[in-house]
Coordinates of C-alpha atoms and ligand atoms in Angstrom, one line a residue:
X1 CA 92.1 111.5 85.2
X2 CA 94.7 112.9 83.0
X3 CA 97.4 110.0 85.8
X4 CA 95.0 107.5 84.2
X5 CA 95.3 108.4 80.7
X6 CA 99.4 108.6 81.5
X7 CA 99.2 105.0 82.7
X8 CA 96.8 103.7 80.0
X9 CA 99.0 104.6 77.4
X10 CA 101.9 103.4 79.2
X11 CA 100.2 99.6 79.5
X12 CA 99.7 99.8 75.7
X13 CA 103.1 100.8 75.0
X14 CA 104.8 97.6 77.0
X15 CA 101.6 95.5 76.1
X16 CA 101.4 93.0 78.7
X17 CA 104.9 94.0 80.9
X18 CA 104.4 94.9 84.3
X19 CA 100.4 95.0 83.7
X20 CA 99.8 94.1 87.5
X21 CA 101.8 97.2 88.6
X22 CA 100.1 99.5 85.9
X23 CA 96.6 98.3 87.4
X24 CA 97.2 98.9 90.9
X25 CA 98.5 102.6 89.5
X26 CA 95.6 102.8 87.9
X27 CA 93.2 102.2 90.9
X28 CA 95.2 104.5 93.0
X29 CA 94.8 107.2 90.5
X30 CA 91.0 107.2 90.9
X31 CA 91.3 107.1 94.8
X32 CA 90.8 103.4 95.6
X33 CA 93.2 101.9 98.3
X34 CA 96.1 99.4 97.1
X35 CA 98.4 97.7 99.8
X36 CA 102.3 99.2 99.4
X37 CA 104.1 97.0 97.6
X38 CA 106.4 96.4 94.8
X39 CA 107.5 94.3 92.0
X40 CA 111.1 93.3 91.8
X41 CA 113.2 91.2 89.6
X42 CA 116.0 89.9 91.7
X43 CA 115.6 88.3 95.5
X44 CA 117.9 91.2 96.9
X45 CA 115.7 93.8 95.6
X46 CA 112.6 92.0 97.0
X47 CA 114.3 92.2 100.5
X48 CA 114.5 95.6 100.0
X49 CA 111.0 95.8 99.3
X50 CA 109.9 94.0 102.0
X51 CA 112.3 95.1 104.9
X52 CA 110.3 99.1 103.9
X53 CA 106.8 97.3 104.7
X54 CA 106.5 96.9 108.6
X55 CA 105.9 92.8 109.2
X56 CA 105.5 90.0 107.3
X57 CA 105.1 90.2 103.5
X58 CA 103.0 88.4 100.8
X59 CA 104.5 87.5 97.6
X60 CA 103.3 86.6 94.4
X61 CA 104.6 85.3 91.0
X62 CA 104.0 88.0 88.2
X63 CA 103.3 86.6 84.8
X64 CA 100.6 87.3 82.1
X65 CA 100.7 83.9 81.8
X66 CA 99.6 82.6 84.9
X67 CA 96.1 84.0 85.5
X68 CA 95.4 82.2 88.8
X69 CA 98.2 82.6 90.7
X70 CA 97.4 81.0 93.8
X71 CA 96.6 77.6 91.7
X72 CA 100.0 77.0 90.8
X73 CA 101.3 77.6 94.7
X74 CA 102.2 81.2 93.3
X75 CA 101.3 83.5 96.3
X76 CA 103.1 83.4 99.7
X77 CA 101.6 85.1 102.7
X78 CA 102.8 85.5 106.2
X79 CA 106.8 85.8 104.6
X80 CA 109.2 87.5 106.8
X81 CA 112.6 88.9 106.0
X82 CA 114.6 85.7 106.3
X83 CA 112.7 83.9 104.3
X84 CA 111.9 86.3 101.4
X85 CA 115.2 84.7 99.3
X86 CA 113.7 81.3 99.6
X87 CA 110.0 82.6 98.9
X88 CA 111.2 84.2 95.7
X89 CA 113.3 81.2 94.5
X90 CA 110.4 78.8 94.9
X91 CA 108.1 81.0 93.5
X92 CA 110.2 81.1 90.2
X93 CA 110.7 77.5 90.5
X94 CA 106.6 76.7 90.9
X95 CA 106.6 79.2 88.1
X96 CA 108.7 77.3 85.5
X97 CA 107.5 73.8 86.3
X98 CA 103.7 75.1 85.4
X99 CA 105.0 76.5 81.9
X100 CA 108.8 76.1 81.2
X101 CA 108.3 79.2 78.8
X102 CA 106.4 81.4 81.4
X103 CA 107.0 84.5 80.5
X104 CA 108.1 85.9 84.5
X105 CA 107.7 89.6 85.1
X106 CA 109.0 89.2 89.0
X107 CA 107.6 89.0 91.8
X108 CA 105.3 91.4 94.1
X109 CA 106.1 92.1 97.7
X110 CA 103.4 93.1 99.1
X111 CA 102.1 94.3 102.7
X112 CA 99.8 91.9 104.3
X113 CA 96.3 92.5 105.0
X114 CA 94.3 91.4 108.2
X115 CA 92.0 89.1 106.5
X116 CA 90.6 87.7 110.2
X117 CA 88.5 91.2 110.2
X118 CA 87.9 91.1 106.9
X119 CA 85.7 90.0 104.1
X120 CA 87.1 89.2 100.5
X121 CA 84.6 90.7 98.1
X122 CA 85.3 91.5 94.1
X123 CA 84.2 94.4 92.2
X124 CA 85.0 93.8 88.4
X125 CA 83.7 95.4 85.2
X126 CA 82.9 93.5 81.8
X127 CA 82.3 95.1 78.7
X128 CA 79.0 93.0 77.3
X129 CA 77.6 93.6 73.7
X130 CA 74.4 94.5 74.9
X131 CA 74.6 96.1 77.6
X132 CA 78.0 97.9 77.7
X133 CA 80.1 97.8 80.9
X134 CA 78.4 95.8 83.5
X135 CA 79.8 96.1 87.4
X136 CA 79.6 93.4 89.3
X137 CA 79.9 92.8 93.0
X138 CA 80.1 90.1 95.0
X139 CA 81.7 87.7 97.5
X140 CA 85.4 87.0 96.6
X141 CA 88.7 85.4 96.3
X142 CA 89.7 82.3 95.1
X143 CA 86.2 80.7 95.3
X144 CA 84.8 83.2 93.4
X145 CA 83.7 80.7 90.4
X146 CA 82.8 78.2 92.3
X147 CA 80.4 80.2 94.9
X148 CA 78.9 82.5 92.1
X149 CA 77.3 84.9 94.4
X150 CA 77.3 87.9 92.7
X151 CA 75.0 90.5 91.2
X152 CA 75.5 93.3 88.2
X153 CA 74.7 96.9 87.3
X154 CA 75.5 98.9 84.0
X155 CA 77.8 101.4 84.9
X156 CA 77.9 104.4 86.0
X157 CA 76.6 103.1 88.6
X158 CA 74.9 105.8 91.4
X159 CA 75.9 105.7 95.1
X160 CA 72.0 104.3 95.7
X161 CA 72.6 101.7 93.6
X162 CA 76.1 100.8 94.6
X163 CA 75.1 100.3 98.1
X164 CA 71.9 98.2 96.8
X165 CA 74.3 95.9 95.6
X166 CA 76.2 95.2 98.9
X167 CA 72.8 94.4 99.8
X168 CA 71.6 92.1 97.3
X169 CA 74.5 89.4 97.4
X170 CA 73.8 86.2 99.6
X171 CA 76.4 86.7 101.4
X172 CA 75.1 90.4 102.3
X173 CA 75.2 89.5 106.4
X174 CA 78.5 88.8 106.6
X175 CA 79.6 92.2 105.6
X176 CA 77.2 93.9 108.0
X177 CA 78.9 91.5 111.1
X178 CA 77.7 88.3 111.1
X179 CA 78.1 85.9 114.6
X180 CA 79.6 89.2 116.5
X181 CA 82.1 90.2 113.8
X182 CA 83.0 94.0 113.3
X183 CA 80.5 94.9 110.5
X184 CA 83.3 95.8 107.6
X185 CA 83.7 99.4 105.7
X186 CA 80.1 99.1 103.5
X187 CA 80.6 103.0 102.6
X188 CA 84.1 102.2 101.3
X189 CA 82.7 99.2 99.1
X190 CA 79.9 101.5 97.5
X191 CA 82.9 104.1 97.1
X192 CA 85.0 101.8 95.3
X193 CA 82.2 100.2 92.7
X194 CA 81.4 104.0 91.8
X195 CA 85.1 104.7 91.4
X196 CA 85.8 101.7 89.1
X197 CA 82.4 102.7 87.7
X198 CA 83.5 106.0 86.8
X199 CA 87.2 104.9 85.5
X200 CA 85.6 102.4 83.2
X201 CA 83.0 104.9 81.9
X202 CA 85.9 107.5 81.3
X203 CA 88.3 104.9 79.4
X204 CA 86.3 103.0 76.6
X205 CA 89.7 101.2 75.9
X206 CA 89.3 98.9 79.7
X207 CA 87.9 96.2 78.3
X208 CA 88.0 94.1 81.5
X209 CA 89.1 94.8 85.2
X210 CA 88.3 93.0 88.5
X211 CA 89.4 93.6 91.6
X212 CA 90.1 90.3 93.4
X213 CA 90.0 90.3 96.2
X214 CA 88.4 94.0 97.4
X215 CA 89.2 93.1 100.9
X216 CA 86.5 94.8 102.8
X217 CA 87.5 95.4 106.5
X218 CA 86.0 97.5 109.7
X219 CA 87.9 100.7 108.8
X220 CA 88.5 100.7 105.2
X221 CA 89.2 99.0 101.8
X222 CA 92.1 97.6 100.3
X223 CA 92.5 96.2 96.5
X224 CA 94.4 93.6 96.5
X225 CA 94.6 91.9 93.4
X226 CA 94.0 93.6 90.2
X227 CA 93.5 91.9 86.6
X228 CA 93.5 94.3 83.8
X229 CA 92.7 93.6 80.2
X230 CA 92.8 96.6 77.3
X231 CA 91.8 97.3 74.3
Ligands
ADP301 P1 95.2 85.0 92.6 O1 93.8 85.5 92.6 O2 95.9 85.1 91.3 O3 95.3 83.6 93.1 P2 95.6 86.9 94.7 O4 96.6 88.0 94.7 O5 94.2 87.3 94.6 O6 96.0 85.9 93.6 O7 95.9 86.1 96.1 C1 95.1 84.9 96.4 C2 94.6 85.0 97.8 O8 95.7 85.2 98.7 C3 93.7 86.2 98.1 O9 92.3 85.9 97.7 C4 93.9 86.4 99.5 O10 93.1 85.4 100.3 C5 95.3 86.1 99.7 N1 96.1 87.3 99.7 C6 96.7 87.9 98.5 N2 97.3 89.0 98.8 C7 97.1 89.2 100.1 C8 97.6 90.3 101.0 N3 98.3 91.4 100.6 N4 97.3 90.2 102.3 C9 96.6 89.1 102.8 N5 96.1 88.1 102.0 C10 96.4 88.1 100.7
MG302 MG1 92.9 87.2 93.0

């Protein structure tokens, strides 16, 4: 808790600089799994990056400007070393030709996770007049508008009522192994929307956070994608 507060301040201090980074620390800090990973300024350093992370790498575009990253052709996955150079240039390049005055953080390098055996799911919290800070959960990643299925809980949110909400979601089969699949890590999900439950319900000043996507898999959790918005 006291890493948290550290890392809170630290976002306000450099306002919106290096805000992915600062999100991903802040999960970690309350126990919730992020993929290693880095964000780097210069192609060399993101070799470096990506030669410590055993395989193939995902990279991403970092910019408070671009909310949707993979909209703009601004996330890579399944990079290896030789190509990370070219990866980064291009995804300056797609970068500049969205907004020519983008401000560009970097770029992430990121280990890859098995999405075949998982499922992408998002756990975010809103702050909402009436209510205070809803949770949601649901079924995630880029789609996430578009399929809405989702469902909501003031937080904190109890581990009883956590897990009702993996249940609740139309898409509730899939993560218990739909069609022979591995049923994915439902413990780790209810783990994760108390954790995010609890950080928000310990630091007023999180106005908004969503993890997407949580990707759920047999054996565990992994966040991500973070987006992080403070008071
Ligand atoms: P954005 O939501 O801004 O487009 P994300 O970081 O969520 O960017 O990436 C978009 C999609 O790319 C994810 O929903 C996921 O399908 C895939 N992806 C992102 N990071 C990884 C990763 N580390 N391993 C595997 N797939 C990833
Ligand atoms: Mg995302």
């Amino acid at each position: 808790r006291e890493r948290a507060r550290e890392i809170l301040e630290t976002v306000k201090e450099r306002d919106e600089t290096r805000r992915g980074v600062e999100a991903m620390e802040l999960l970690d800090a309350y126990g919730i799994e992020t993929p290693q990973g880095e964000i780097v300024d210069d192609p060399a350093d993101a070799l470096s990056v990506a030669e410590e992370i055993d395989g193939n790498v995902v990279m991403k575009i970092v910019s408070p400007d671009i909310l949707h990253k993979s909209d703009i052709g601004g996330v890579k996955v399944g990079v290896s070393n030789e190509d990370v150079y070219d990866a980064y240039e291009d995804l300056i390049t797609r970068a500049k030709n969205y907004q020519p005055d983008a401000n560009i953080l970097g770029v992430q390098v990121q280990e890859m996770v098995n999405l075949d055996d998982g499922v992408e799911t998002i756990v975010g919290m809103n702050r909402d007049p009436q209510f205070g800070p809803l949770m949601m959960f649901g079924l995630g990643g880029i789609f996430v508008e578009i399929l809405e299925d989702t469902t909501f809980r003031v937080a904190p949110v109890a581990e009883s009522e956590a897990e009702a909400m993996t249940k609740e979601i139309d898409a509730a089969p899939m993560l218990r192994g739909a069609r022979g699949a591995d049923p994915v890590d439902i413990g780790g999900i209810t783990e994760t929307i108390q954790r995010l439950s609890q950080l928000v319900t310990d630091f007023p000043a999180i106005l908004e956070l969503d993890i997407n996507p949580l990707v759920a898999l047999p054996d565990g959790v992994q966040a991500v994608d973070v987006r992080l918005t403070v008071d």
